[in-house]
Coordinates of C-alpha atoms in Angstrom, one line a residue:
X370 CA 7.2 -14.7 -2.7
X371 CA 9.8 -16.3 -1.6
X372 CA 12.9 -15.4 1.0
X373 CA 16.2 -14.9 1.0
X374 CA 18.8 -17.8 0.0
X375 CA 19.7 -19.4 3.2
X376 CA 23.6 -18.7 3.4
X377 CA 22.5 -14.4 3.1
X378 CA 20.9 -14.6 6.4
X379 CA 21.6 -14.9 9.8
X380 CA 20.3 -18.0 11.4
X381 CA 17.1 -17.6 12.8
X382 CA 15.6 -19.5 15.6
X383 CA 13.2 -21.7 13.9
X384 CA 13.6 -22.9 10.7
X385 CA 11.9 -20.9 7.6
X386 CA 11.4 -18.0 9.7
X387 CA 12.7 -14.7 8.3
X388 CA 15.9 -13.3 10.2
X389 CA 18.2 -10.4 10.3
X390 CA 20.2 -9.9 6.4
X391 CA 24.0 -11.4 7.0
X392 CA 25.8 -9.0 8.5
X393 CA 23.6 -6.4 9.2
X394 CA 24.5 -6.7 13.3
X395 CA 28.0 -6.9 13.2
X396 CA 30.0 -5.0 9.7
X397 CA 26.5 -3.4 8.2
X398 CA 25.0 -4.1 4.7
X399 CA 25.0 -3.0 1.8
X400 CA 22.1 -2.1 -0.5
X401 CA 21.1 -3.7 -4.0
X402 CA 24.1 -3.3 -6.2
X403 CA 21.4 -2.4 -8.7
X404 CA 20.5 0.8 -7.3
X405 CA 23.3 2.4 -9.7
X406 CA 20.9 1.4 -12.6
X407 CA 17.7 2.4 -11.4
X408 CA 19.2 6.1 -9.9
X409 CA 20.7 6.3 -14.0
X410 CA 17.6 5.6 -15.2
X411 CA 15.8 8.4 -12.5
X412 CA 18.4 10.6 -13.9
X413 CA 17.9 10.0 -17.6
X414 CA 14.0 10.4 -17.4
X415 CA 15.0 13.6 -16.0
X416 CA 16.9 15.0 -18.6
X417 CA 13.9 13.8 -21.1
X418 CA 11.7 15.9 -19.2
X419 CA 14.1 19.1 -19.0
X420 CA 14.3 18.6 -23.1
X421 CA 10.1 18.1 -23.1
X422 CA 10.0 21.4 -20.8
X423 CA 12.4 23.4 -23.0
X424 CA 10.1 22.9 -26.0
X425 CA 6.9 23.5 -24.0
X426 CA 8.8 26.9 -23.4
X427 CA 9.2 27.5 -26.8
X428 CA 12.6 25.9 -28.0
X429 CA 12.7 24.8 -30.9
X430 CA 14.7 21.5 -32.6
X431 CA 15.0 20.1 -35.7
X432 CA 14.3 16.6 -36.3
X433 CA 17.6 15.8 -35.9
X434 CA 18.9 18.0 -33.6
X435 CA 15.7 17.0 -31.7
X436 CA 17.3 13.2 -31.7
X437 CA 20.8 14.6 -30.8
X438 CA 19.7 16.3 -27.6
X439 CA 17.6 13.5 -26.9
X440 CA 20.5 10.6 -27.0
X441 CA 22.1 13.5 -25.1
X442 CA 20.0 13.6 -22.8
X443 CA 19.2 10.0 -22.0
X444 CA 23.2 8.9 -22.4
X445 CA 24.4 12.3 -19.9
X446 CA 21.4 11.7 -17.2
X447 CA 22.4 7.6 -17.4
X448 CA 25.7 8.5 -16.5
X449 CA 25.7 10.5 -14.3
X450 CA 22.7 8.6 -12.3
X451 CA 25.0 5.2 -12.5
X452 CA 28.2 6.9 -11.1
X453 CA 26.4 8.8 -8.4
X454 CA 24.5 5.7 -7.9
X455 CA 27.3 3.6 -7.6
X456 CA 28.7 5.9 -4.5
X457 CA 25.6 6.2 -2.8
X458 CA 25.5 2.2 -2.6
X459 CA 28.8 1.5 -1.9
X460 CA 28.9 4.2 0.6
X461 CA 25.9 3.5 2.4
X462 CA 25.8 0.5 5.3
X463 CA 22.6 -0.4 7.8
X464 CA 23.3 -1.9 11.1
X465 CA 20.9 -3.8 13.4
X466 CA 21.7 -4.1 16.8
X467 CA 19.8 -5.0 19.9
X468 CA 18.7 -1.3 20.0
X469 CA 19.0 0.8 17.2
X470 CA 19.0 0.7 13.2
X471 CA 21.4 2.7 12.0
X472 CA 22.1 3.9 8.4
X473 CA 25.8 5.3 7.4
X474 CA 25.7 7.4 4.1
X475 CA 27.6 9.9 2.6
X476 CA 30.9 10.4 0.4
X477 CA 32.4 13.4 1.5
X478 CA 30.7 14.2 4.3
X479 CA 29.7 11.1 6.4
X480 CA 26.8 11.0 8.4
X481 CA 25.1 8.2 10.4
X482 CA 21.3 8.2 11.3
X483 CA 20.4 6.5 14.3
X484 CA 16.7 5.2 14.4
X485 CA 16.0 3.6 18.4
X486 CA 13.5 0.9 18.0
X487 CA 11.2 2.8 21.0
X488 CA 10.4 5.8 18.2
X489 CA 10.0 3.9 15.6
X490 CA 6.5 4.9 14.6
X491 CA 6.2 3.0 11.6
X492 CA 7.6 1.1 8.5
X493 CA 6.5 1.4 4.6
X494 CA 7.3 0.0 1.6
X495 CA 7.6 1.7 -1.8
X496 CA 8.2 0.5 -5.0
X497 CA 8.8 2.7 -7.6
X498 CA 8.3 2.3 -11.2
X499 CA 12.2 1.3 -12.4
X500 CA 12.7 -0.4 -9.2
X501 CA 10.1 -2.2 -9.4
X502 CA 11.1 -3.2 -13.3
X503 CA 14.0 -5.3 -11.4
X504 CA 12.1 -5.8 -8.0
X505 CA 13.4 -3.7 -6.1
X506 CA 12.0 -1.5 -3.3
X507 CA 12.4 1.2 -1.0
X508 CA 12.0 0.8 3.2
X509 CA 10.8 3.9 5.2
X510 CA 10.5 4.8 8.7
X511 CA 8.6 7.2 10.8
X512 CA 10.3 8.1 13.9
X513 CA 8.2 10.2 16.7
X514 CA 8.3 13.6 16.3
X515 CA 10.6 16.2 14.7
X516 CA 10.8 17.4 11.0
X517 CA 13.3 14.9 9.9
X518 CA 11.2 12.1 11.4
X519 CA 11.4 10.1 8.0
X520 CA 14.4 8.1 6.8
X521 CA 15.0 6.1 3.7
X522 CA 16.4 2.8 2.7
X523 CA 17.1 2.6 -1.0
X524 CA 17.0 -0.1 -3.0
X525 CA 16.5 -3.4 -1.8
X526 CA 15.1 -6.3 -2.8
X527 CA 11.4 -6.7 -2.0
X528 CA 11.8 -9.9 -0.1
X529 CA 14.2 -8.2 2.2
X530 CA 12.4 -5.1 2.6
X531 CA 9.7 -7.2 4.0
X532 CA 11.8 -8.7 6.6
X533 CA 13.3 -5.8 8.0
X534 CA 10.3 -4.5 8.3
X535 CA 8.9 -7.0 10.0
X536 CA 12.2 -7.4 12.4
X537 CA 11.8 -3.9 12.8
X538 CA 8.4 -3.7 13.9
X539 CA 8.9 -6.6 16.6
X540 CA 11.6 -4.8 17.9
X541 CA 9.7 -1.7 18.2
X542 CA 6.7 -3.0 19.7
X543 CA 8.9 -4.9 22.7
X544 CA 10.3 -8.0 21.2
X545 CA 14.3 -8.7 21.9
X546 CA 16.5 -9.2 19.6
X547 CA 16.3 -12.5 19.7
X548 CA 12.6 -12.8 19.2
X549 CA 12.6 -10.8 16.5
X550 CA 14.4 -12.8 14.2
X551 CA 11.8 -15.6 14.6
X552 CA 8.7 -13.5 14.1
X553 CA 6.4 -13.9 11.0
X554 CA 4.7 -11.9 8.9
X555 CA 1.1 -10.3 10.3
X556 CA -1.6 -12.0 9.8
X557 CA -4.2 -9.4 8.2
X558 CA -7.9 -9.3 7.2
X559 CA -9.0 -7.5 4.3
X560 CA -11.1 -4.9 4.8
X561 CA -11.8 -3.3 1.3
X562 CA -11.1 -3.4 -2.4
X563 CA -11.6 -0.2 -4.0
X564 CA -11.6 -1.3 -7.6
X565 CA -10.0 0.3 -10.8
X566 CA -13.6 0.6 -12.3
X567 CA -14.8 2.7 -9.5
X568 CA -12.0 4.4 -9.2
X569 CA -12.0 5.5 -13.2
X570 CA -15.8 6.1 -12.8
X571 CA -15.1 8.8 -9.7
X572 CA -12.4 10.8 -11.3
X573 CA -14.3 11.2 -14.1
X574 CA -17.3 12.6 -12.1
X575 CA -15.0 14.8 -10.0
X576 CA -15.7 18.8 -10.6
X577 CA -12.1 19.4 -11.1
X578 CA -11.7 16.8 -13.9
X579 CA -14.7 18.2 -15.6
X580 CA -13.6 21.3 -15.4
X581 CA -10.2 20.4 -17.0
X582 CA -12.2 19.1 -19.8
X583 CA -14.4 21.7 -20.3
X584 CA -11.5 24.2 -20.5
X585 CA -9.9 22.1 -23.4
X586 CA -12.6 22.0 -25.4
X587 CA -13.4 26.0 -24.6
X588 CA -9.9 26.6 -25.7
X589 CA -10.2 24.6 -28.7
X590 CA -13.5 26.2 -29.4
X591 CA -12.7 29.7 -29.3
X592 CA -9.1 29.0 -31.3
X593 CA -10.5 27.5 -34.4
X594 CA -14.1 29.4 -33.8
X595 CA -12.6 33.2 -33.8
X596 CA -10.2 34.9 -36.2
X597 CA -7.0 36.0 -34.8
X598 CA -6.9 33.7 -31.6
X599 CA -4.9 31.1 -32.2
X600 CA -2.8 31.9 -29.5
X601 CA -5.1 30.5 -26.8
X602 CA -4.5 27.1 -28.1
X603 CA -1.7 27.7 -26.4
X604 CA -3.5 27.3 -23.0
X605 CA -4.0 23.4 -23.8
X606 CA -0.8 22.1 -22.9
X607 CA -0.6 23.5 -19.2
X608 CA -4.1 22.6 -18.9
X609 CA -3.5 19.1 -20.4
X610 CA -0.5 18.8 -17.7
X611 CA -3.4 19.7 -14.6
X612 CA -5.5 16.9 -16.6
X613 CA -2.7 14.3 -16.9
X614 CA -2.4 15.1 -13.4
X615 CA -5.2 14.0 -12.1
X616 CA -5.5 10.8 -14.1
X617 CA -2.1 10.1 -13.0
X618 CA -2.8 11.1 -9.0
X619 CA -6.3 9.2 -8.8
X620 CA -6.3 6.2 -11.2
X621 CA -2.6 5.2 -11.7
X622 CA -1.6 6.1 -7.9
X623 CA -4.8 4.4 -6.4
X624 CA -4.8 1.3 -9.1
X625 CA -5.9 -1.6 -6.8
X626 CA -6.4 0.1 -3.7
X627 CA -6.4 -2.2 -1.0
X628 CA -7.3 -1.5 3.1
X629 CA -6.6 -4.2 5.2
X630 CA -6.1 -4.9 9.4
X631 CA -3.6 -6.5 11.3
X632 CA -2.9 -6.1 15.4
X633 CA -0.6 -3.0 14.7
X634 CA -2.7 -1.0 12.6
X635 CA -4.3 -0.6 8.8
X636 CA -2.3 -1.3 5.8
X637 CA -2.6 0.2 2.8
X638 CA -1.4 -1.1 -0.6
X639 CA -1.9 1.2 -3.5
X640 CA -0.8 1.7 -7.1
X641 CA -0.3 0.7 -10.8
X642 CA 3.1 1.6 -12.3
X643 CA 4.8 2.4 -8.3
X644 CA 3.7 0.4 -5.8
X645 CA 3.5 1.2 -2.0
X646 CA 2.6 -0.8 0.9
X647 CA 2.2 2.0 3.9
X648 CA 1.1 1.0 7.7
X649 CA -1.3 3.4 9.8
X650 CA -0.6 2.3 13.7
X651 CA -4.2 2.6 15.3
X652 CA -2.3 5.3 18.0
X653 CA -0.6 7.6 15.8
X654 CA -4.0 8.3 14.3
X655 CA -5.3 12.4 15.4
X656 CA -8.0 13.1 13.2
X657 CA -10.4 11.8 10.4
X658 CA -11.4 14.5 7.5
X659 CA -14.1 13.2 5.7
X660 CA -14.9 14.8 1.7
X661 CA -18.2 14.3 -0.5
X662 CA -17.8 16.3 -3.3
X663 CA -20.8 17.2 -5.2
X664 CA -21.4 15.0 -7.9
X665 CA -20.0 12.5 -5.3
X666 CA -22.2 13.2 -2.8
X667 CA -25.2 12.6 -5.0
X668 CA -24.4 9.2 -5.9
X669 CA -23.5 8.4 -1.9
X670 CA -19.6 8.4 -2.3
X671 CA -17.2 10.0 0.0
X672 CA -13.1 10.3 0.6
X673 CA -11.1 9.6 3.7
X674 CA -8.2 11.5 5.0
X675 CA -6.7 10.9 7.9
X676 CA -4.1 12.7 9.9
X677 CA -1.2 10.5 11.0
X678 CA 1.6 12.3 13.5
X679 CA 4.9 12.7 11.7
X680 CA 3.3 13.2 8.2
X681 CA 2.5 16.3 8.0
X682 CA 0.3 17.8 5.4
X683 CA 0.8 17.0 1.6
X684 CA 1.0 19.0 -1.6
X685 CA -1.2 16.3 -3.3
X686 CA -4.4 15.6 -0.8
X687 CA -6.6 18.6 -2.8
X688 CA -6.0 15.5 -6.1
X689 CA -7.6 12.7 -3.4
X690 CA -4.3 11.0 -3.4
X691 CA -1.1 11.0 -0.5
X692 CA -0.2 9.7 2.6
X693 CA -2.8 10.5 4.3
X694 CA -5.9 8.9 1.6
X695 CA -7.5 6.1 4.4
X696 CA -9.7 5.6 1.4
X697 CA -10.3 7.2 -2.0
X698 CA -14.1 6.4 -2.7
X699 CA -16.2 4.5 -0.1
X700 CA -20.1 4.2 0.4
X701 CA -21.3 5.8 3.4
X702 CA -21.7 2.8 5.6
X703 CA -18.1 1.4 5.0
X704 CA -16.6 5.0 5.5
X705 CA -18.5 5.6 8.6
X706 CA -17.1 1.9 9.9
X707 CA -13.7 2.7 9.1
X708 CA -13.6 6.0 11.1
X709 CA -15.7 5.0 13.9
X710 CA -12.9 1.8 14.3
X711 CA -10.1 4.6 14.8
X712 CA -11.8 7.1 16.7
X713 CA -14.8 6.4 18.8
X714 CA -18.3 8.5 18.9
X715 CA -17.7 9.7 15.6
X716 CA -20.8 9.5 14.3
X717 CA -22.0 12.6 12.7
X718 CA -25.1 11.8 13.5
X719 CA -25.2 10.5 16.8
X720 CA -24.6 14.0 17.7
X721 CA -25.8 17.3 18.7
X722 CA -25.6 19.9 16.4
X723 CA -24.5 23.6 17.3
X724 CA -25.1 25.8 14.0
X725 CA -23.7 28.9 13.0
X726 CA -25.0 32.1 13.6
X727 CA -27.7 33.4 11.0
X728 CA -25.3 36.8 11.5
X729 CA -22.5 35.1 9.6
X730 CA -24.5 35.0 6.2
X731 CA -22.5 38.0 5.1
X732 CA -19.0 35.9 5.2
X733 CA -20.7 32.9 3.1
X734 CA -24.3 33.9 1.9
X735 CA -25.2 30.3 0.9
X736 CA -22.5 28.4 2.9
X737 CA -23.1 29.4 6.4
X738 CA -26.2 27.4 6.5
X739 CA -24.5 24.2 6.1
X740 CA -21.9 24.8 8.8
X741 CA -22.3 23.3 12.5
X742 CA -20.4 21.8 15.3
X743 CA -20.8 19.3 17.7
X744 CA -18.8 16.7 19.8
X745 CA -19.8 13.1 21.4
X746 CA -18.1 11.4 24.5
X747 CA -15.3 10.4 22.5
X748 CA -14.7 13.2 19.7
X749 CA -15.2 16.5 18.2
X750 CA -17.3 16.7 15.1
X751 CA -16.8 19.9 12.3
X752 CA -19.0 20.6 9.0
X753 CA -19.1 22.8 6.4
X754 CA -19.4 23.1 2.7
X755 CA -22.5 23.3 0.5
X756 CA -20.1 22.4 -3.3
X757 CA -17.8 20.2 -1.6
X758 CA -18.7 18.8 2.2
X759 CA -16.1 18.1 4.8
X760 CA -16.4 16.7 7.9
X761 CA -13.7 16.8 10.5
X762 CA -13.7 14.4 13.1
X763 CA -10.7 14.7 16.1
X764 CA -10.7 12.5 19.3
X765 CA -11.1 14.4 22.5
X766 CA -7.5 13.1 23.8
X767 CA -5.9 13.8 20.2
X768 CA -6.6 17.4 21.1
X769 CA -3.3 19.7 21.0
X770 CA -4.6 22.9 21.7
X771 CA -7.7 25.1 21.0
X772 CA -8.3 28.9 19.9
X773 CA -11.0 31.3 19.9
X774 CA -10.2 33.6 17.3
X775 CA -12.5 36.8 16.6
X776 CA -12.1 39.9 13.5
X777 CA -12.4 43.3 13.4
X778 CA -16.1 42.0 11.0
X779 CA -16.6 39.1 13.2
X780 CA -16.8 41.4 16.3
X781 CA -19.1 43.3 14.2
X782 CA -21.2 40.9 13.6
X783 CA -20.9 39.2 17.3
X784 CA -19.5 36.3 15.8
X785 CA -16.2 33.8 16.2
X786 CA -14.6 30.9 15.0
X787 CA -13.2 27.8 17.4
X788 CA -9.9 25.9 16.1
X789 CA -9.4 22.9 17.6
X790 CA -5.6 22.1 16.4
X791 CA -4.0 18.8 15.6
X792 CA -1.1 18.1 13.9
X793 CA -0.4 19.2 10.3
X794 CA -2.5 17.5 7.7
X795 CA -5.9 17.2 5.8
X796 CA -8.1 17.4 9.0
X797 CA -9.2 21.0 9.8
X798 CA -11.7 21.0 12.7
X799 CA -13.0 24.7 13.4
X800 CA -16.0 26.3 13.9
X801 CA -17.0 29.2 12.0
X802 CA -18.6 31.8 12.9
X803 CA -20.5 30.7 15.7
X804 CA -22.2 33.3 18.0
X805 CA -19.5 34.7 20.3
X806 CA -21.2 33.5 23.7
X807 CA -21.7 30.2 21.9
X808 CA -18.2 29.9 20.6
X809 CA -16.8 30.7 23.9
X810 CA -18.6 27.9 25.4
X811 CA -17.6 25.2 23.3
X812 CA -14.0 26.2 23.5
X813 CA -14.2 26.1 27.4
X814 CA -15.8 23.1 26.6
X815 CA -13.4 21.4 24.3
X816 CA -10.6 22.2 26.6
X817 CA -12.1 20.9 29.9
X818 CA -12.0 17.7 27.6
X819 CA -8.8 18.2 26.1
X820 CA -5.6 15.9 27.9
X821 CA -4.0 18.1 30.6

């Protein structure tokens, strides 16, 4: 790939090194001019799929009125997208300076978002499907802490993307301003592959996918099999969406999954029609959640999730795809590699186990028995699930707080549950049920080993 033209850059210290995009430290810069087209063309696949919805909710068109509303549709959505577009780029400047980046947007109402390189967490790229069309990209950054922690760069070229995030990342791991304009892109080792094939082959073994299938074909069963219920075909096109869904959050999202290493932390490169390239620094890792669904588990695979401060938790991790995937199908061995190189001790079987109480059957007859805690040097280890196993992993110093927590039932029973908390996301690390005396313990435990 190659870099910017020469004269569109500042002039970096060595030759054919990236630098800083002209202009971007004194006047600020613009982004792509094309971003007008590709925020018409958001806008216009919108109003297709406001038409689509209308006639999944019974509206009704002719064939051509159908074609009116749909030229409609794509011609309104364009235009408005292209003129909105148009004033979000020529409204919107970045500046880099020896200490900030700082983003200027707004028509009416102007507003200017400060990001200090010493809270800059980390720097993704994402390409979405029209951008990518004419190779563009989006650039975002993680600032520590806060809900509005994330900000957005939209659209620049890829090549340029790449540089400020490289500049950026200099910058916020010590280098002046100076040495960041020479610095080159991260060398990186390749850790893992996950292929389309496997990838295909585990959503199609997943319980939810099955079960998706299996209510299609009971729907069409029953509507052509008994008089008087053809209204139940009707159930096909929601549960076609959930199945479309999943296709679309597994195989097309994860197309060419790709985990790699560099000095700063583990890459990840995913995706068919969008494309994102999304950096996990090794620090800003609290917690490993580790799934084996059933069919899964027989056949040896397992999921990673990890929990990254600043994320937060995501609407789409129950699908096996969002931020926080680490890795969407993996063999035991390479899973238990990956987590033990982020956290340390986190072996689940390295450790002693601490079961639940044989009281707790009535809250999960079957489940109970495959529930236990435990914890290493290093980390805190949490199991349960007999369908669909998940293992929790959180390192000791990661630790935000811990709870004993005990019901009107569980006092019953002489039984509680430990929470160890970490930030918002797929890891969940509690034990439930435990005897009381027992949970107590390992609570006192966990917090003697907590950070004070």
């Amino acid at each position: 790939m190659s870099e910017l033209p020469p004269d569109d850059l500042e002039s970096p210290e060595e030759p054919g090194t990236p630098a800083v995009p002209a202009g971007a430290q004194t006047e600020g810069r613009r982004t792509h001019p094309l971003t007008a087209l590709v925020q018409g063309g958001i806008w216009a696949g919108l109003g297709i799929f406001g038409l689509f919805n209308a006639f999944v909710n019974g509206d009704t068109f002719s064939l051509f009125s159908g074609a009116i509303a749909v030229a409609a549709a794509v011609a309104g959505g364009l235009l408005i997208g292209l003129v909105a577009g148009f004033l979000r780029w020529y409204f919107t400047r970045y500046f880099i300076d020896g200490t900030e980046l700082r983003i200027e947007s707004g028509v009416i109402f102007r507003t200017s978002r400060r990001i200090p390189y010493e809270r800059l967490q980390s720097v993704d790229i994402d390409e979405p499907f029209l951008a990518r069309l004419v190779k563009l990209s989006e650039l975002h950054m993680e600032m520590a802490g806060g809900g509005e922690s994330r900000s957005t760069l939209r659209f620049l070229p890829l090549d340029e993307s790449r540089q400020l995030r490289r500049v950026l990342l200099a910058r916020a791991h010590g280098a002046g301003a100076d040495e960041a304009v020479g610095v080159a892109e991260e060398q990186r080792e390749v850790i893992t592959v996950v292929g389309p094939d496997r990838i295909i082959i585990g959503t199609l073994l997943s319980l939810d996918f099955l079960f998706a299938v299996a209510a299609i074909v009971t729907l069409l069963i029953v509507g052509f099999a008994v008089p008087d219920a053809w209204a139940v075909l009707g159930g096909i096109i929601p549960t076609g969406f959930w199945l479309v869904q999943i296709i679309g959050s597994r195989v097309i999202a994860q197309w060419n999954f790709t985990l790699s290493r560099g000095s700063r932390g583990l890459r990840i490169e995913r995706g068919l029609l969008s494309r994102s390239s999304q950096t996990i620094p090794y620090e800003r890792v609290q917690g490993i959640a580790v799934v084996e669904p059933f069919i899964w588990r027989k056949l040896g695979w397992q999921r990673l999730s990890v929990d990254i401060a600043g994320y937060g938790a995501s609407s789409d991790e129950e699908n096996g795809v969002s931020d926080t995937t680490l890795l969407p199908i993996s063999d035991p061995p390479l899973a238990r590699a990956v987590a033990e190189e982020l956290i340390a001790g986190s072996d689940p079987d390295a450790v002693e186990r601490t079961p639940v109480s044989r009281r707790s059957w009535i809250f999960a007859p079957i489940g109970y028995r495959f529930r236990w805690v435990g914890a290493s040097d290093r980390t805190f280890i949490a199991r349960e699930g007999w369908i669909s196993r998940h293992t929790d992993l959180v390192p000791h110093h990661k630790t935000q707080s811990v709870a004993l927590r005990q019901g009107p039932l569980q006092r019953w029973r002489k039984v509680a549950t430990v929470e160890v908390h970490t930030p918002p996301g797929p890891v969940n690390a509690e034990g439930r049920h435990l005897d009381a005396s027992v949970a107590r313990d390992i609570a006192d435990q966990q917090i003697a080993r907590a950070p004070h």
